[in-house]
């Protein structure tokens, strides 16, 4: 009805459970309240979001902050910054099967075969994880396997563990008929990895020209994610409405896992949704140096800009 | 008397379905073993069609074609055919084109590999006979029209078929080359007792070479008249200056003039 | 005497002349056979349906998700057709260009070969940056992947014109363009249609991989969404729909082909 | 009098008859032009090198990573060549089969079209489950993607034999197989080679996408690993290597083609 | 006297590079405007080559070909040519094949669309003249050899060229059809003053139709002798029974017998 400002937003992946925050913000009219008309386009991984936003093909996006660090490390002047953290704890994990001798202890990976899709975000952090957890990699074999065969090969026992996002791999393994108690996720964050996960990013040229639009976006998204945490069922329903080939029950479960492991973490419960601890981010950049090689001295301030965030009290998830 | 080698009995042949061109209708023809038959008639009357009927390339809609005692329902394998258009395969040299029948015909294909040199020598001798010595290594499209026609003739002869079907084999040749080749064919016929059916527009050619001359009507073609050529063999080119020869040619000519009108 | 054979003929002809024409049923027979083998193979090999679902399961998925499948199929058919039309026009033009001059041939051909050895999926991200996600990159990818076979066959058609035929036109003072249009193209028509059969299948592949990477709809999007859920029967439902759409387009082209290249398909012994 | 014109002729002929033959340089000229445009385009558009690196950067990457690139290139060349050879043999055989009989044509052709409308990347997981990761699925994918253009052109070649040529062989009592071997195949040779050009590029695409999904070596593996590292220049280095390998294979086939199908390329006005 | 329409001056033509076949050597020939020239000579002597040189389809390695005052370096556009092999385009009907020149030649191509009916009527009239009435809608491969040749002739005539090059246009025809077409060509020549070069193996044909007869040697071909045919025009078929006619034919014959030996 009124003049809504259009915003082009690229997601990290298909619309699935964890994207409930975005869908609820839309469904519950939070964008409209802010005078925004947001178009969500699906993405092809948390990495490809970055060039899409950096080139201005999209105004904003939802992507991996670690890849962003790498990207800015190549050329720090590129017009893109993270402005709101969503996955406070990254979902990077190594998922194994108890029956194949893997336990929660990273040391149990020694002597095993690990299946790794080369473009996988979790696999990219492997060197940092090795260093942080101090495991011995001499007997570890890494097989390059693509996403379509990752879980099937683990289910068949062709590999002992795989890299991936915990909530994807676990649910996919269940779909392959692997028993619940056979699945062992080793969360990298639990073993010394200080990294952050996916965050909202903005094209800085766009943000400079439309600061109030960006602020409005973040306000609306904060409410959306709060709703998703509060009512996963409603979140899953909103997701399924946008992607009609999904199963509500599975997406609810997926969303709940993401909420518990990545979004509504203890830090978030204390400090509110969306912000980062700049010291931890600097530490993360340090760790990335080991894993993917950071050449220039890039700092947290080059990557994250908290100036568009709503006040902390508005960002508390009940 | 033995059975004829070729017998065409009340044959109708229509091209391209029920509404197509009726090429020949009520065609009858008999060629004895060892006979030299010539077929003459106006352009488009069905002479080439007749040739294809005998070789089994076309199967008539009605009537019966019998070759060597067998009812023809598929291509027969005892013939050598020189088509009206010298359809040489452009990816083969002239020599290889001439050797083609040997690669196909049962009798030769198994011997070909081992006796290659012998066959090549034979092909080259044939090329020499028709005045194409040295052209075996050329591709067909490097030959003139008349040279292609002569190569075409060689291809029909190479495998020494029992029945030789020649569809205007000398059309693109000058008078002298033509007469030379008449003698070649004449000698071949005399020496090997091969049965020959020759389509031609040259009445003198027909009269000089053939035992019988079959005059066809305009389309739809049928045989109007069969002439027995009375001249004794072996015939020499001088025969053509004899009055009896010219009389025969003239009477044929008059007949064809009529034939053009008759359907 | 003439009366008695007549009925015999009348009786025998319909039997002899009208054997059941199996030809129109052949595609169905082969398809059914294929599905039967597939079903059996899956049952016997015991492959999990997350790898290779049996056709029965795929059909279940088709029925279950029909509204979504239908919507995405139409989107893919639309982008593919657009890309295909571009490929035909562009392929024809490029083929003529390459056939036109030896220097262009020598220069452009290797580059095109090199370009086509590159998986087009690597170019999709660039297209997305330029055109956003959705229909445009899908159409362009379909085009980029599909034009090459057309170029090759058109160029081959031109390069292999017999000089004898060419001379007929040259003797009339025909320009090169005339020779191309009057001889080159009609002469290579059968192969042009052959290349279209290859091009249409590639166009489907192109739009689908583009949709996989960057689209909110289309079979590629649907399949990748299903794949990330390990809903493999739905992935295969998408593949089956793709195959069906490919066959429909093929039938369309076979029909056009039949009407335009009858002159070339006169062989008596060969299929065609 | 006869002396004076002679030198004129001697002088003028070498000039008139021997203009520099630019033809062998054309590929280089075009390639250099392409790279120049690319370099310029990148510089002007200001695209970051993480999207579309300039060729200069790509060459840096090639030099920097040469040992790895070399190893992976050889692996890809190896799998592709194997797959391509399979595709040539299989495509020829299938093409003959399809050309052989009208019922097989009617039944098999639509299925092949349908099959080829499916992105082969969807089948790689099945191949991986059966054959493990590595060379075998890559070879098979290359084969599966590359055989179809060959089938189409061989079948078209058979279907369009002129009955006049056919008759030459039929009159000798030739069997269908003879006609195929002696006429069908040689006659469609130029188009067969055309289809090989398409097939080799597809074979590269096939092995690369298979390597992307499941392999520990090969350009596909290297590029997908580089992509996840944001090492886009290395990705493009991989693409350039692919193009180079494609062109090398093309040159090989163009050489064979030239030696076998000279008879067909006699056109005086057209390129070839 | 005006300049000749066609002048060939000391022409050498070699096919396929320096080691190829030398087809003609030291060829000289002059054809005046309006003249009817016949070329005769043994098979493979270079007659078709001569025709292609005049039309500019081949450019000689040495010597000069001049047509209508211009040095020929590319195909000239004032000719109508009937090739030795009727190279009809198989995807066009006979009528469309005959209309082809009109789609190419500058003078007609712009008028063709608007005056289609008129041109079609003309083509059909031509078909009628050569005895192919009703065959316009057939494809060329549905015609017999002789019928194709006649259609080929029509295609050479349709655009009323100034210079008509006929390469054995009647080779595949029977005597009567041939004589009919002689009269057609004779009348055309008389009515329109067109210049005609005719290659033939039939000396009577040459003597009946031509003003000058050029006798060529065996390959590499050159013109050995030019005969001026003395008979007044218009000529009737009865001319062929006159002794003078037969004398001319006989002397030509003798000359060609010699020519075959000479290179
Ligand atoms: N393939 C074909 N399809 C349709 N009609 C055909 C075909 N071949 C020949 N005909 C027709 O059949 C008739 C007889 O043709 P045929 O070739 O037998 O004549 P012909 O006596 O050999 O003539 P010519 O002396 O001109 O070669 C012609 O009217 C021709 O149009
Ligand atoms: N395209 C070609 N390539 C190579 N050689 C050729 C070519 N065309 C003709 N020749 C050769 O040139 C010579 C003359 O050929 P041309 O066709 O002019 O003869 P012609 O006098 O027309 O003979 P015919 O009466 O048999 O048609 C022949 O020896 C032939 O082999
Ligand atoms: Mg005939
Ligand atoms: Mg000639």
Short mmCIF file of N, CA and C in Angstrom, two decimals, chain B residues 57 75-76 79 83 87 89-92 101 103-104 106 109 141 155 159, chain D residues 164-165 167-175 178 182-183 186-187 263 266:
data_model
loop_
_atom_site.label_atom_id
_atom_site.label_comp_id
_atom_site.label_asym_id
_atom_site.label_seq_id
_atom_site.Cartn_x
_atom_site.Cartn_y
_atom_site.Cartn_z
N UNK B 57 16.29 -54.48 -57.31
CA UNK B 57 16.36 -53.25 -56.51
C UNK B 57 14.97 -52.68 -56.28
N UNK B 75 17.32 -58.09 -53.87
CA UNK B 75 18.39 -57.98 -54.87
C UNK B 75 19.07 -59.32 -55.13
N UNK B 76 19.24 -59.61 -56.40
CA UNK B 76 19.92 -60.85 -56.76
C UNK B 76 21.41 -60.60 -56.79
N UNK B 79 24.46 -60.36 -60.56
CA UNK B 79 24.57 -59.35 -61.61
C UNK B 79 25.71 -58.39 -61.38
N UNK B 83 25.17 -48.38 -63.47
CA UNK B 83 24.03 -47.47 -63.38
C UNK B 83 24.18 -46.33 -64.37
N UNK B 87 27.56 -43.57 -60.03
CA UNK B 87 27.56 -43.22 -58.61
C UNK B 87 28.79 -43.80 -57.93
N UNK B 89 31.76 -43.73 -55.18
CA UNK B 89 31.86 -43.27 -53.80
C UNK B 89 33.01 -42.26 -53.71
N UNK B 90 32.71 -41.04 -53.32
CA UNK B 90 33.73 -39.98 -53.43
C UNK B 90 34.90 -40.14 -52.46
N UNK B 91 34.75 -40.99 -51.43
CA UNK B 91 35.86 -41.13 -50.49
C UNK B 91 36.83 -42.23 -50.90
N UNK B 92 36.55 -42.88 -52.03
CA UNK B 92 37.43 -43.93 -52.51
C UNK B 92 38.08 -43.49 -53.80
N UNK B 101 33.01 -54.15 -55.64
CA UNK B 101 32.22 -55.38 -55.74
C UNK B 101 32.93 -56.59 -55.13
N UNK B 103 34.64 -56.63 -52.54
CA UNK B 103 34.50 -56.63 -51.09
C UNK B 103 33.13 -57.09 -50.65
N UNK B 104 32.21 -57.15 -51.62
CA UNK B 104 30.84 -57.47 -51.27
C UNK B 104 30.47 -58.89 -51.68
N UNK B 106 30.09 -62.53 -52.31
CA UNK B 106 30.51 -63.69 -51.51
C UNK B 106 31.76 -64.39 -52.05
N UNK B 109 34.90 -61.94 -51.59
CA UNK B 109 35.26 -61.16 -50.40
C UNK B 109 36.21 -61.90 -49.49
N UNK B 141 35.95 -37.71 -58.43
CA UNK B 141 35.63 -36.32 -58.78
C UNK B 141 36.79 -35.63 -59.46
N UNK B 155 33.63 -51.14 -62.91
CA UNK B 155 33.11 -51.65 -61.66
C UNK B 155 32.07 -52.75 -61.90
N UNK B 159 33.90 -58.25 -61.16
CA UNK B 159 33.66 -59.52 -60.47
C UNK B 159 33.08 -60.59 -61.39
N UNK D 164 20.50 -43.93 -54.25
CA UNK D 164 21.30 -44.19 -55.45
C UNK D 164 22.61 -44.88 -55.06
N UNK D 165 23.24 -44.37 -54.00
CA UNK D 165 24.50 -44.98 -53.56
C UNK D 165 24.24 -46.37 -52.97
N UNK D 167 21.95 -48.35 -53.74
CA UNK D 167 21.64 -49.31 -54.80
C UNK D 167 22.90 -49.94 -55.38
N UNK D 168 23.96 -49.15 -55.46
CA UNK D 168 25.21 -49.68 -55.99
C UNK D 168 25.60 -50.93 -55.20
N UNK D 169 25.44 -50.84 -53.88
CA UNK D 169 25.82 -51.99 -53.06
C UNK D 169 24.74 -53.06 -53.03
N UNK D 170 23.50 -52.61 -53.00
CA UNK D 170 22.43 -53.60 -52.93
C UNK D 170 22.44 -54.48 -54.17
N UNK D 171 22.74 -53.85 -55.32
CA UNK D 171 22.74 -54.62 -56.57
C UNK D 171 23.78 -55.73 -56.53
N UNK D 172 24.76 -55.58 -55.64
CA UNK D 172 25.79 -56.61 -55.52
C UNK D 172 25.41 -57.65 -54.48
N UNK D 173 24.20 -57.52 -53.95
CA UNK D 173 23.77 -58.47 -52.93
C UNK D 173 24.35 -58.15 -51.57
N UNK D 174 24.69 -56.86 -51.35
CA UNK D 174 25.31 -56.48 -50.08
C UNK D 174 24.29 -56.59 -48.96
N UNK D 175 24.77 -57.01 -47.80
CA UNK D 175 23.92 -57.04 -46.62
C UNK D 175 23.88 -55.65 -46.00
N UNK D 178 27.04 -54.48 -44.62
CA UNK D 178 27.97 -54.00 -45.64
C UNK D 178 27.67 -52.55 -45.98
N UNK D 182 30.38 -49.77 -45.55
CA UNK D 182 31.03 -49.27 -46.76
C UNK D 182 30.51 -47.90 -47.18
N UNK D 183 29.28 -47.61 -46.83
CA UNK D 183 28.73 -46.32 -47.25
C UNK D 183 28.37 -45.45 -46.05
N UNK D 186 31.62 -44.16 -43.84
CA UNK D 186 32.51 -43.21 -44.53
C UNK D 186 31.78 -41.93 -44.92
N UNK D 187 30.53 -42.08 -45.33
CA UNK D 187 29.79 -40.93 -45.80
C UNK D 187 29.54 -39.92 -44.68
N UNK D 263 38.29 -35.79 -48.91
CA UNK D 263 37.37 -35.90 -50.04
C UNK D 263 36.13 -35.05 -49.85
N UNK D 266 36.00 -30.26 -50.20
CA UNK D 266 36.53 -29.78 -51.46
C UNK D 266 35.95 -28.43 -51.82
#
